[in-house]
C-alpha cells in the first residue's frame, strides 16, 4: 500500500458557465461524445504541460541529438585518457560539452538563489564539467573511469561554440570530503523530494531540471542495487554507457535493465459522484489526506490492482475503473529506484469503510465541497517558495527548520482543517480534476466526465 504527496492550485473561486466536451464509453464500448453547458463553480487551477518528473527534455525522441550514446561514451573515454596525461584541466571539446551531475546518497548537487528576475527564490542543478570534476577529485582516493558515469542524454543548445551538451551523472557517495568543497562554492547535495517541493511548476526550465534529476537518480540508484547478477550471483558490469548491465560470468551473460515498479493510485468516488474517499497514513504530515495507492501484483491487471487495493485497505468494493494519467516517481526508497504511478478514477459499489489499520491511519468519505475548500485554502505557492528558500539556506550553510504543514493555512493565519498533496504529485491532479468537474452525465450513470484541466498531461 502506498499513498502519495500531491496537490493542486489555489486562488480565487468564481462561478461561470462552461461547455464541457465529454469522452465516454457505452456498455458496447463505443465512444460517444456529449457536449453540454451548465453553471459550475471552478477555481484557478494549475495547468501543467506534464507531471513533475515527466517530459525530460534530454530523452525526448523529438529532440535533435548531436551524438549517439555510443559516440558519447567513446568521446568520454578519449577525454578521460587524455586527462591522465595532462597537468591542467582538460577543456571541453569544440564540438560538444560534457555536463556532469554529481550525486551523493541519492541526492543531486544543487545550488539555491535568493531570487530571480521575478523576485522569488529558486534552485538549479549543480552541473560541473570534466575538468572541474578532475580538480575536485585530485586529492581523493576516488578512481574515475568510463564505468563511473551514467549516460543521461544529449541535446543541442545555444552555447558559445554552437555545439551541443552531453549529460552524465556520477555517484560520489564514497567521497565525503567533497561536501565541504562544494559548500564553499554554495553548492550542496539536496534531497530530490525537497527539490520537488521547491520547484516552481509554472517554470518550464525548473520542471525540466527536476525531470533530469529524477531520471539520473533512478539510474544511479538502480546501478547501486544491481551490482550482482540475480541469476548466478556474479558481478555485473555496465553496458551502453550505463543504460543497462550484463553479468560478468561468460556462461551466464544475463542482461539486466533498469527497474521500474508500477503502482496504481486511485481516487475512489461514490455512486452519486458527490464524495471522494481519501486516506491518511501515520507518516503523513498533520492534516494531509491523499489517494489510495498500491503496488501491482504479478499476474494482475491495472484495473484488478485498483479494486484489490481498495478492498484490502478500506473494505470498499469498486466497479468501474477509468484511467486518468501516469507519472514517474523517482523519490521512493533506493530499493525501488523508480516507481511509475498509474492514476485512475474508481467508482465505488459500496460505502461502508473498514480500515486496515496496518496500512492506513484513517480513511473517510469527503464531500466535493470539503475537498474544494481544502484546495482553496492551501497555500501551495507559499510552500513552494518556502522550500526554495530552504534550499538556498542549505547551500549557504544557514538552513532553518520549517514545518511544511505550517505553510498550508488560510489567509487569516489559521490552519486549514485539511489539505491534499501539492501539484508535483499525481494525487493532487486526480483530486483537483474531480473537484472541478460537473455532475455525472451519460448513459445509465456510466458516463464519467473527466476534467479538461489536465487534457495536456
mmCIF file of N, CA and C in Angstrom, residues 37-154:
data_model
loop_
_atom_site.group_PDB
_atom_site.id
_atom_site.type_symbol
_atom_site.label_atom_id
_atom_site.label_comp_id
_atom_site.label_asym_id
_atom_site.label_seq_id
_atom_site.Cartn_x
_atom_site.Cartn_y
_atom_site.Cartn_z
ATOM 1 N N UNK A 37 -23.754 22.397 -21.548
ATOM 2 C CA UNK A 37 -23.388 23.652 -20.917
ATOM 3 C C UNK A 37 -24.182 23.797 -19.632
ATOM 4 N N UNK A 38 -23.492 24.124 -18.539
ATOM 5 C CA UNK A 38 -24.170 24.294 -17.265
ATOM 6 C C UNK A 38 -23.306 25.135 -16.346
ATOM 7 N N UNK A 39 -23.912 25.853 -15.387
ATOM 8 C CA UNK A 39 -23.136 26.623 -14.433
ATOM 9 C C UNK A 39 -22.422 25.702 -13.455
ATOM 10 N N UNK A 40 -21.138 25.896 -13.267
ATOM 11 C CA UNK A 40 -20.409 25.149 -12.252
ATOM 12 C C UNK A 40 -19.461 26.094 -11.540
ATOM 13 N N UNK A 41 -19.062 25.718 -10.358
ATOM 14 C CA UNK A 41 -18.104 26.510 -9.590
ATOM 15 C C UNK A 41 -16.707 26.000 -9.876
ATOM 16 N N UNK A 42 -15.828 26.885 -10.255
ATOM 17 C CA UNK A 42 -14.463 26.476 -10.584
ATOM 18 C C UNK A 42 -13.475 27.280 -9.772
ATOM 19 N N UNK A 43 -12.237 26.814 -9.758
ATOM 20 C CA UNK A 43 -11.141 27.545 -9.132
ATOM 21 C C UNK A 43 -10.062 27.755 -10.170
ATOM 22 N N UNK A 44 -9.180 28.684 -9.893
ATOM 23 C CA UNK A 44 -7.989 28.791 -10.717
ATOM 24 C C UNK A 44 -7.155 27.554 -10.436
ATOM 25 N N UNK A 45 -6.862 26.775 -11.446
ATOM 26 C CA UNK A 45 -6.149 25.533 -11.215
ATOM 27 C C UNK A 45 -4.844 25.542 -11.986
ATOM 28 N N UNK A 46 -3.920 24.740 -11.506
ATOM 29 C CA UNK A 46 -2.620 24.654 -12.145
ATOM 30 C C UNK A 46 -2.735 23.825 -13.403
ATOM 31 N N UNK A 47 -2.341 24.389 -14.526
ATOM 32 C CA UNK A 47 -2.455 23.702 -15.805
ATOM 33 C C UNK A 47 -1.046 23.350 -16.273
ATOM 34 N N UNK A 48 -0.614 22.125 -15.958
ATOM 35 C CA UNK A 48 0.744 21.699 -16.279
ATOM 36 C C UNK A 48 0.811 21.092 -17.669
ATOM 37 N N UNK A 49 1.967 21.253 -18.310
ATOM 38 C CA UNK A 49 2.183 20.597 -19.591
ATOM 39 C C UNK A 49 2.460 19.111 -19.388
ATOM 40 N N UNK A 50 2.984 18.776 -18.220
ATOM 41 C CA UNK A 50 3.270 17.385 -17.897
ATOM 42 C C UNK A 50 3.429 17.269 -16.399
ATOM 43 N N UNK A 51 3.279 16.052 -15.881
ATOM 44 C CA UNK A 51 3.500 15.823 -14.464
ATOM 45 C C UNK A 51 4.962 16.092 -14.106
ATOM 46 N N UNK A 52 5.203 16.391 -12.837
ATOM 47 C CA UNK A 52 6.574 16.501 -12.349
ATOM 48 C C UNK A 52 7.315 15.196 -12.623
ATOM 49 N N UNK A 53 8.567 15.304 -13.022
ATOM 50 C CA UNK A 53 9.473 14.212 -13.377
ATOM 51 C C UNK A 53 9.203 13.648 -14.780
ATOM 52 N N UNK A 54 8.144 14.109 -15.439
ATOM 53 C CA UNK A 54 7.871 13.668 -16.810
ATOM 54 C C UNK A 54 8.405 14.713 -17.792
ATOM 55 N N UNK A 55 8.357 14.380 -19.073
ATOM 56 C CA UNK A 55 8.794 15.283 -20.152
ATOM 57 C C UNK A 55 10.244 15.719 -19.990
ATOM 58 N N UNK A 56 11.112 14.752 -19.744
ATOM 59 C CA UNK A 56 12.541 15.011 -19.663
ATOM 60 C C UNK A 56 13.049 15.467 -21.032
ATOM 61 N N UNK A 57 13.586 16.682 -21.150
ATOM 62 C CA UNK A 57 13.952 17.205 -22.471
ATOM 63 C C UNK A 57 15.122 16.485 -23.132
ATOM 64 N N UNK A 58 15.999 15.833 -22.349
ATOM 65 C CA UNK A 58 17.178 15.223 -22.959
ATOM 66 C C UNK A 58 16.951 13.766 -23.355
ATOM 67 N N UNK A 59 15.772 13.218 -23.059
ATOM 68 C CA UNK A 59 15.445 11.886 -23.565
ATOM 69 C C UNK A 59 14.238 11.931 -24.488
ATOM 70 N N UNK A 60 13.777 13.141 -24.798
ATOM 71 C CA UNK A 60 12.672 13.309 -25.731
ATOM 72 C C UNK A 60 13.114 12.853 -27.122
ATOM 73 N N UNK A 61 12.410 11.891 -27.729
ATOM 74 C CA UNK A 61 12.843 11.385 -29.042
ATOM 75 C C UNK A 61 12.814 12.445 -30.135
ATOM 76 N N UNK A 62 12.063 13.526 -29.933
ATOM 77 C CA UNK A 62 11.975 14.578 -30.940
ATOM 78 C C UNK A 62 13.118 15.594 -30.829
ATOM 79 N N UNK A 63 13.865 15.521 -29.707
ATOM 80 C CA UNK A 63 14.970 16.451 -29.516
ATOM 81 C C UNK A 63 16.166 16.035 -30.366
ATOM 82 N N UNK A 64 16.715 16.932 -31.198
ATOM 83 C CA UNK A 64 17.891 16.581 -32.015
ATOM 84 C C UNK A 64 19.056 16.157 -31.138
ATOM 85 N N UNK A 65 19.729 15.073 -31.506
ATOM 86 C CA UNK A 65 20.835 14.540 -30.726
ATOM 87 C C UNK A 65 22.154 14.772 -31.462
ATOM 88 N N UNK A 66 23.080 15.567 -30.883
ATOM 89 C CA UNK A 66 24.370 15.812 -31.537
ATOM 90 C C UNK A 66 25.248 14.569 -31.585
ATOM 91 N N UNK A 67 25.082 13.663 -30.627
ATOM 92 C CA UNK A 67 25.882 12.442 -30.567
ATOM 93 C C UNK A 67 25.003 11.274 -30.132
ATOM 94 N N UNK A 68 25.319 10.093 -30.627
ATOM 95 C CA UNK A 68 24.645 8.888 -30.164
ATOM 96 C C UNK A 68 25.219 8.484 -28.814
ATOM 97 N N UNK A 69 24.536 7.625 -28.045
ATOM 98 C CA UNK A 69 25.110 7.161 -26.773
ATOM 99 C C UNK A 69 26.478 6.508 -26.947
ATOM 100 N N UNK A 70 26.635 5.706 -27.996
ATOM 101 C CA UNK A 70 27.927 5.049 -28.228
ATOM 102 C C UNK A 70 29.016 6.073 -28.524
ATOM 103 N N UNK A 71 28.707 7.068 -29.348
ATOM 104 C CA UNK A 71 29.688 8.109 -29.666
ATOM 105 C C UNK A 71 30.013 8.951 -28.436
ATOM 106 N N UNK A 72 28.994 9.192 -27.616
ATOM 107 C CA UNK A 72 29.206 9.955 -26.385
ATOM 108 C C UNK A 72 30.155 9.217 -25.453
ATOM 109 N N UNK A 73 29.967 7.904 -25.327
ATOM 110 C CA UNK A 73 30.822 7.112 -24.459
ATOM 111 C C UNK A 73 32.256 7.080 -24.979
ATOM 112 N N UNK A 74 32.412 6.947 -26.290
ATOM 113 C CA UNK A 74 33.746 6.929 -26.868
ATOM 114 C C UNK A 74 34.449 8.266 -26.650
ATOM 115 N N UNK A 75 33.724 9.351 -26.784
ATOM 116 C CA UNK A 75 34.314 10.668 -26.538
ATOM 117 C C UNK A 75 34.701 10.832 -25.077
ATOM 118 N N UNK A 76 33.882 10.288 -24.173
ATOM 119 C CA UNK A 76 34.210 10.352 -22.756
ATOM 120 C C UNK A 76 35.492 9.576 -22.467
ATOM 121 N N UNK A 77 35.616 8.389 -23.047
ATOM 122 C CA UNK A 77 36.827 7.589 -22.857
ATOM 123 C C UNK A 77 38.059 8.354 -23.340
ATOM 124 N N UNK A 78 37.928 9.008 -24.483
ATOM 125 C CA UNK A 78 39.047 9.768 -25.039
ATOM 126 C C UNK A 78 39.438 10.914 -24.115
ATOM 127 N N UNK A 79 38.434 11.636 -23.623
ATOM 128 C CA UNK A 79 38.708 12.758 -22.721
ATOM 129 C C UNK A 79 39.369 12.273 -21.430
ATOM 130 N N UNK A 80 38.899 11.163 -20.885
ATOM 131 C CA UNK A 80 39.487 10.633 -19.656
ATOM 132 C C UNK A 80 40.920 10.179 -19.870
ATOM 133 N N UNK A 81 41.181 9.568 -21.022
ATOM 134 C CA UNK A 81 42.531 9.107 -21.333
ATOM 135 C C UNK A 81 43.489 10.282 -21.473
ATOM 136 N N UNK A 82 43.048 11.321 -22.161
ATOM 137 C CA UNK A 82 43.884 12.499 -22.329
ATOM 138 C C UNK A 82 44.127 13.212 -21.005
ATOM 139 N N UNK A 83 43.111 13.219 -20.133
ATOM 140 C CA UNK A 83 43.257 13.941 -18.864
ATOM 141 C C UNK A 83 44.303 13.280 -17.968
ATOM 142 N N UNK A 84 44.546 11.997 -18.168
ATOM 143 C CA UNK A 84 45.550 11.305 -17.360
ATOM 144 C C UNK A 84 46.972 11.695 -17.741
ATOM 145 N N UNK A 85 47.143 12.293 -18.906
ATOM 146 C CA UNK A 85 48.489 12.646 -19.376
ATOM 147 C C UNK A 85 48.734 14.144 -19.358
ATOM 148 N N UNK A 86 47.742 14.924 -18.862
ATOM 149 C CA UNK A 86 47.889 16.373 -18.855
ATOM 150 C C UNK A 86 47.832 16.906 -17.440
ATOM 151 N N UNK A 87 48.606 17.953 -17.176
ATOM 152 C CA UNK A 87 48.641 18.557 -15.856
ATOM 153 C C UNK A 87 47.420 19.432 -15.612
ATOM 154 N N UNK A 88 47.014 20.188 -16.620
ATOM 155 C CA UNK A 88 45.935 21.149 -16.455
ATOM 156 C C UNK A 88 44.595 20.517 -16.797
ATOM 157 N N UNK A 89 43.516 21.051 -16.240
ATOM 158 C CA UNK A 89 42.195 20.534 -16.570
ATOM 159 C C UNK A 89 41.949 20.578 -18.070
ATOM 160 N N UNK A 90 41.387 19.530 -18.560
ATOM 161 C CA UNK A 90 41.153 19.431 -19.994
ATOM 162 C C UNK A 90 39.968 20.287 -20.408
ATOM 163 N N UNK A 91 40.121 21.179 -21.372
ATOM 164 C CA UNK A 91 38.976 21.973 -21.820
ATOM 165 C C UNK A 91 37.976 21.095 -22.551
ATOM 166 N N UNK A 92 36.767 21.579 -22.642
ATOM 167 C CA UNK A 92 35.739 20.814 -23.334
ATOM 168 C C UNK A 92 36.001 20.796 -24.836
ATOM 169 N N UNK A 93 35.460 19.789 -25.479
ATOM 170 C CA UNK A 93 35.594 19.660 -26.923
ATOM 171 C C UNK A 93 34.942 20.845 -27.616
ATOM 172 N N UNK A 94 35.471 21.279 -28.770
ATOM 173 C CA UNK A 94 34.836 22.373 -29.501
ATOM 174 C C UNK A 94 33.516 21.961 -30.114
ATOM 175 N N UNK A 95 33.236 20.654 -30.195
ATOM 176 C CA UNK A 95 32.005 20.185 -30.819
ATOM 177 C C UNK A 95 30.871 19.986 -29.824
ATOM 178 N N UNK A 96 31.206 19.670 -28.613
ATOM 179 C CA UNK A 96 30.171 19.463 -27.604
ATOM 180 C C UNK A 96 30.783 19.599 -26.221
ATOM 181 N N UNK A 97 29.929 19.748 -25.223
ATOM 182 C CA UNK A 97 30.366 19.884 -23.838
ATOM 183 C C UNK A 97 29.800 18.756 -22.999
ATOM 184 N N UNK A 98 30.563 18.347 -22.009
ATOM 185 C CA UNK A 98 30.055 17.410 -21.025
ATOM 186 C C UNK A 98 29.429 18.195 -19.876
ATOM 187 N N UNK A 99 28.252 17.789 -19.466
ATOM 188 C CA UNK A 99 27.628 18.309 -18.252
ATOM 189 C C UNK A 99 27.479 17.138 -17.297
ATOM 190 N N UNK A 100 28.106 17.239 -16.128
ATOM 191 C CA UNK A 100 28.122 16.132 -15.187
ATOM 192 C C UNK A 100 27.378 16.547 -13.919
ATOM 193 N N UNK A 101 26.442 15.695 -13.495
ATOM 194 C CA UNK A 101 25.668 15.971 -12.288
ATOM 195 C C UNK A 101 26.096 15.002 -11.187
ATOM 196 N N UNK A 102 26.835 15.481 -10.178
ATOM 197 C CA UNK A 102 27.241 14.605 -9.071
ATOM 198 C C UNK A 102 26.064 14.300 -8.137
ATOM 199 N N UNK A 103 26.061 13.092 -7.599
ATOM 200 C CA UNK A 103 25.083 12.672 -6.595
ATOM 201 C C UNK A 103 25.834 12.147 -5.382
ATOM 202 N N UNK A 104 25.192 12.246 -4.237
ATOM 203 C CA UNK A 104 25.717 11.632 -3.017
ATOM 204 C C UNK A 104 24.551 11.070 -2.221
ATOM 205 N N UNK A 105 24.540 9.762 -2.054
ATOM 206 C CA UNK A 105 23.472 9.072 -1.313
ATOM 207 C C UNK A 105 22.092 9.434 -1.843
ATOM 208 N N UNK A 106 21.977 9.424 -3.167
ATOM 209 C CA UNK A 106 20.694 9.695 -3.816
ATOM 210 C C UNK A 106 20.326 11.153 -3.932
ATOM 211 N N UNK A 107 21.216 12.035 -3.502
ATOM 212 C CA UNK A 107 20.918 13.472 -3.528
ATOM 213 C C UNK A 107 21.703 14.159 -4.633
ATOM 214 N N UNK A 108 21.042 14.881 -5.526
ATOM 215 C CA UNK A 108 21.767 15.606 -6.577
ATOM 216 C C UNK A 108 22.407 16.877 -6.040
ATOM 217 N N UNK A 109 23.473 17.286 -6.693
ATOM 218 C CA UNK A 109 24.125 18.548 -6.350
ATOM 219 C C UNK A 109 23.269 19.699 -6.863
ATOM 220 N N UNK A 110 23.042 20.698 -6.028
ATOM 221 C CA UNK A 110 22.177 21.817 -6.409
ATOM 222 C C UNK A 110 22.693 23.094 -5.775
ATOM 223 N N UNK A 111 22.208 24.190 -6.298
ATOM 224 C CA UNK A 111 22.501 25.498 -5.718
ATOM 225 C C UNK A 111 21.198 26.264 -5.589
ATOM 226 N N UNK A 112 21.122 27.108 -4.591
ATOM 227 C CA UNK A 112 19.942 27.930 -4.398
ATOM 228 C C UNK A 112 20.258 29.379 -4.674
ATOM 229 N N UNK A 113 19.249 30.124 -5.070
ATOM 230 C CA UNK A 113 19.412 31.557 -5.321
ATOM 231 C C UNK A 113 18.314 32.290 -4.557
ATOM 232 N N UNK A 114 18.688 33.402 -3.950
ATOM 233 C CA UNK A 114 17.733 34.139 -3.128
ATOM 234 C C UNK A 114 16.543 34.609 -3.935
ATOM 235 N N UNK A 115 16.793 35.040 -5.171
ATOM 236 C CA UNK A 115 15.677 35.480 -6.009
ATOM 237 C C UNK A 115 16.140 35.596 -7.451
ATOM 238 N N UNK A 116 15.176 35.540 -8.362
ATOM 239 C CA UNK A 116 15.476 35.728 -9.778
ATOM 240 C C UNK A 116 14.830 37.029 -10.255
ATOM 241 N N UNK A 117 14.669 37.143 -11.576
ATOM 242 C CA UNK A 117 14.108 38.391 -12.095
ATOM 243 C C UNK A 117 12.677 38.630 -11.630
ATOM 244 N N UNK A 118 12.007 37.570 -11.196
ATOM 245 C CA UNK A 118 10.645 37.708 -10.683
ATOM 246 C C UNK A 118 10.623 37.938 -9.174
ATOM 247 N N UNK A 119 11.792 38.080 -8.580
ATOM 248 C CA UNK A 119 11.934 38.374 -7.154
ATOM 249 C C UNK A 119 11.417 37.221 -6.279
ATOM 250 N N UNK A 120 11.612 35.992 -6.744
ATOM 251 C CA UNK A 120 11.219 34.833 -5.950
ATOM 252 C C UNK A 120 12.409 33.880 -5.867
ATOM 253 N N UNK A 121 12.535 33.115 -4.761
ATOM 254 C CA UNK A 121 13.648 32.174 -4.642
ATOM 255 C C UNK A 121 13.503 31.014 -5.616
ATOM 256 N N UNK A 122 14.627 30.453 -6.041
ATOM 257 C CA UNK A 122 14.591 29.304 -6.948
ATOM 258 C C UNK A 122 15.869 28.498 -6.741
ATOM 259 N N UNK A 123 15.952 27.329 -7.389
ATOM 260 C CA UNK A 123 17.129 26.477 -7.299
ATOM 261 C C UNK A 123 17.511 26.023 -8.695
ATOM 262 N N UNK A 124 18.723 25.508 -8.818
ATOM 263 C CA UNK A 124 19.164 24.928 -10.079
ATOM 264 C C UNK A 124 20.165 23.819 -9.800
ATOM 265 N N UNK A 125 20.289 22.894 -10.742
ATOM 266 C CA UNK A 125 21.195 21.767 -10.565
ATOM 267 C C UNK A 125 22.650 22.233 -10.633
ATOM 268 N N UNK A 126 23.516 21.539 -9.898
ATOM 269 C CA UNK A 126 24.921 21.912 -9.833
ATOM 270 C C UNK A 126 25.768 21.175 -10.864
ATOM 271 N N UNK A 127 25.555 21.477 -12.124
ATOM 272 C CA UNK A 127 26.320 20.831 -13.196
ATOM 273 C C UNK A 127 27.780 21.275 -13.144
ATOM 274 N N UNK A 128 28.684 20.326 -13.359
ATOM 275 C CA UNK A 128 30.105 20.648 -13.481
ATOM 276 C C UNK A 128 30.632 19.994 -14.753
ATOM 277 N N UNK A 129 31.799 20.455 -15.227
ATOM 278 C CA UNK A 129 32.382 19.828 -16.407
ATOM 279 C C UNK A 129 33.465 18.835 -15.996
ATOM 280 N N UNK A 130 34.054 18.178 -16.955
ATOM 281 C CA UNK A 130 35.015 17.120 -16.662
ATOM 282 C C UNK A 130 36.273 17.664 -15.989
ATOM 283 N N UNK A 131 36.710 18.849 -16.410
ATOM 284 C CA UNK A 131 37.885 19.456 -15.797
ATOM 285 C C UNK A 131 37.643 19.800 -14.336
ATOM 286 N N UNK A 132 36.463 20.327 -14.034
ATOM 287 C CA UNK A 132 36.131 20.654 -12.644
ATOM 288 C C UNK A 132 36.044 19.395 -11.790
ATOM 289 N N UNK A 133 35.512 18.331 -12.354
ATOM 290 C CA UNK A 133 35.448 17.073 -11.616
ATOM 291 C C UNK A 133 36.847 16.550 -11.308
ATOM 292 N N UNK A 134 37.723 16.653 -12.292
ATOM 293 C CA UNK A 134 39.098 16.182 -12.092
ATOM 294 C C UNK A 134 39.787 16.953 -10.971
ATOM 295 N N UNK A 135 39.589 18.271 -10.921
ATOM 296 C CA UNK A 135 40.180 19.075 -9.859
ATOM 297 C C UNK A 135 39.621 18.702 -8.485
ATOM 298 N N UNK A 136 38.312 18.460 -8.441
ATOM 299 C CA UNK A 136 37.668 18.118 -7.173
ATOM 300 C C UNK A 136 38.186 16.800 -6.615
ATOM 301 N N UNK A 137 38.477 15.852 -7.527
ATOM 302 C CA UNK A 137 38.904 14.524 -7.103
ATOM 303 C C UNK A 137 40.418 14.363 -7.037
ATOM 304 N N UNK A 138 41.148 15.456 -7.290
ATOM 305 C CA UNK A 138 42.613 15.372 -7.365
ATOM 306 C C UNK A 138 43.235 14.862 -6.077
ATOM 307 N N UNK A 139 42.680 15.251 -4.936
ATOM 308 C CA UNK A 139 43.250 14.867 -3.652
ATOM 309 C C UNK A 139 42.466 13.754 -2.961
ATOM 310 N N UNK A 140 41.634 13.077 -3.710
ATOM 311 C CA UNK A 140 40.834 11.994 -3.132
ATOM 312 C C UNK A 140 41.347 10.650 -3.639
ATOM 313 N N UNK A 141 40.810 9.593 -3.076
ATOM 314 C CA UNK A 141 41.176 8.253 -3.496
ATOM 315 C C UNK A 141 40.184 7.673 -4.492
ATOM 316 N N UNK A 142 39.263 8.493 -4.956
ATOM 317 C CA UNK A 142 38.253 8.036 -5.912
ATOM 318 C C UNK A 142 38.873 7.877 -7.291
ATOM 319 N N UNK A 143 38.729 6.714 -7.866
ATOM 320 C CA UNK A 143 39.210 6.460 -9.223
ATOM 321 C C UNK A 143 38.037 6.559 -10.199
ATOM 322 N N UNK A 144 38.204 7.439 -11.161
ATOM 323 C CA UNK A 144 37.130 7.675 -12.122
ATOM 324 C C UNK A 144 37.500 7.073 -13.466
ATOM 325 N N UNK A 145 36.610 6.270 -14.010
ATOM 326 C CA UNK A 145 36.756 5.761 -15.369
ATOM 327 C C UNK A 145 35.400 5.819 -16.046
ATOM 328 N N UNK A 146 35.323 5.319 -17.268
ATOM 329 C CA UNK A 146 34.065 5.446 -18.007
ATOM 330 C C UNK A 146 32.908 4.722 -17.337
ATOM 331 N N UNK A 147 33.210 3.682 -16.532
ATOM 332 C CA UNK A 147 32.149 2.945 -15.843
ATOM 333 C C UNK A 147 31.596 3.709 -14.645
ATOM 334 N N UNK A 148 32.257 4.795 -14.258
ATOM 335 C CA UNK A 148 31.778 5.616 -13.142
ATOM 336 C C UNK A 148 30.607 6.495 -13.554
ATOM 337 N N UNK A 149 30.430 6.695 -14.841
ATOM 338 C CA UNK A 149 29.428 7.623 -15.345
ATOM 339 C C UNK A 149 28.211 6.880 -15.885
ATOM 340 N N UNK A 150 27.074 7.537 -15.771
ATOM 341 C CA UNK A 150 25.835 7.036 -16.351
ATOM 342 C C UNK A 150 25.340 8.062 -17.363
ATOM 343 N N UNK A 151 25.128 7.602 -18.579
ATOM 344 C CA UNK A 151 24.678 8.486 -19.657
ATOM 345 C C UNK A 151 23.223 8.880 -19.437
ATOM 346 N N UNK A 152 22.947 10.181 -19.484
ATOM 347 C CA UNK A 152 21.588 10.681 -19.300
ATOM 348 C C UNK A 152 20.925 11.086 -20.606
ATOM 349 N N UNK A 153 21.706 11.580 -21.547
ATOM 350 C CA UNK A 153 21.146 12.041 -22.814
ATOM 351 C C UNK A 153 21.965 13.185 -23.357
ATOM 352 N N UNK A 154 21.548 13.725 -24.470
ATOM 353 C CA UNK A 154 22.236 14.878 -25.047
ATOM 354 C C UNK A 154 21.261 15.675 -25.883
#
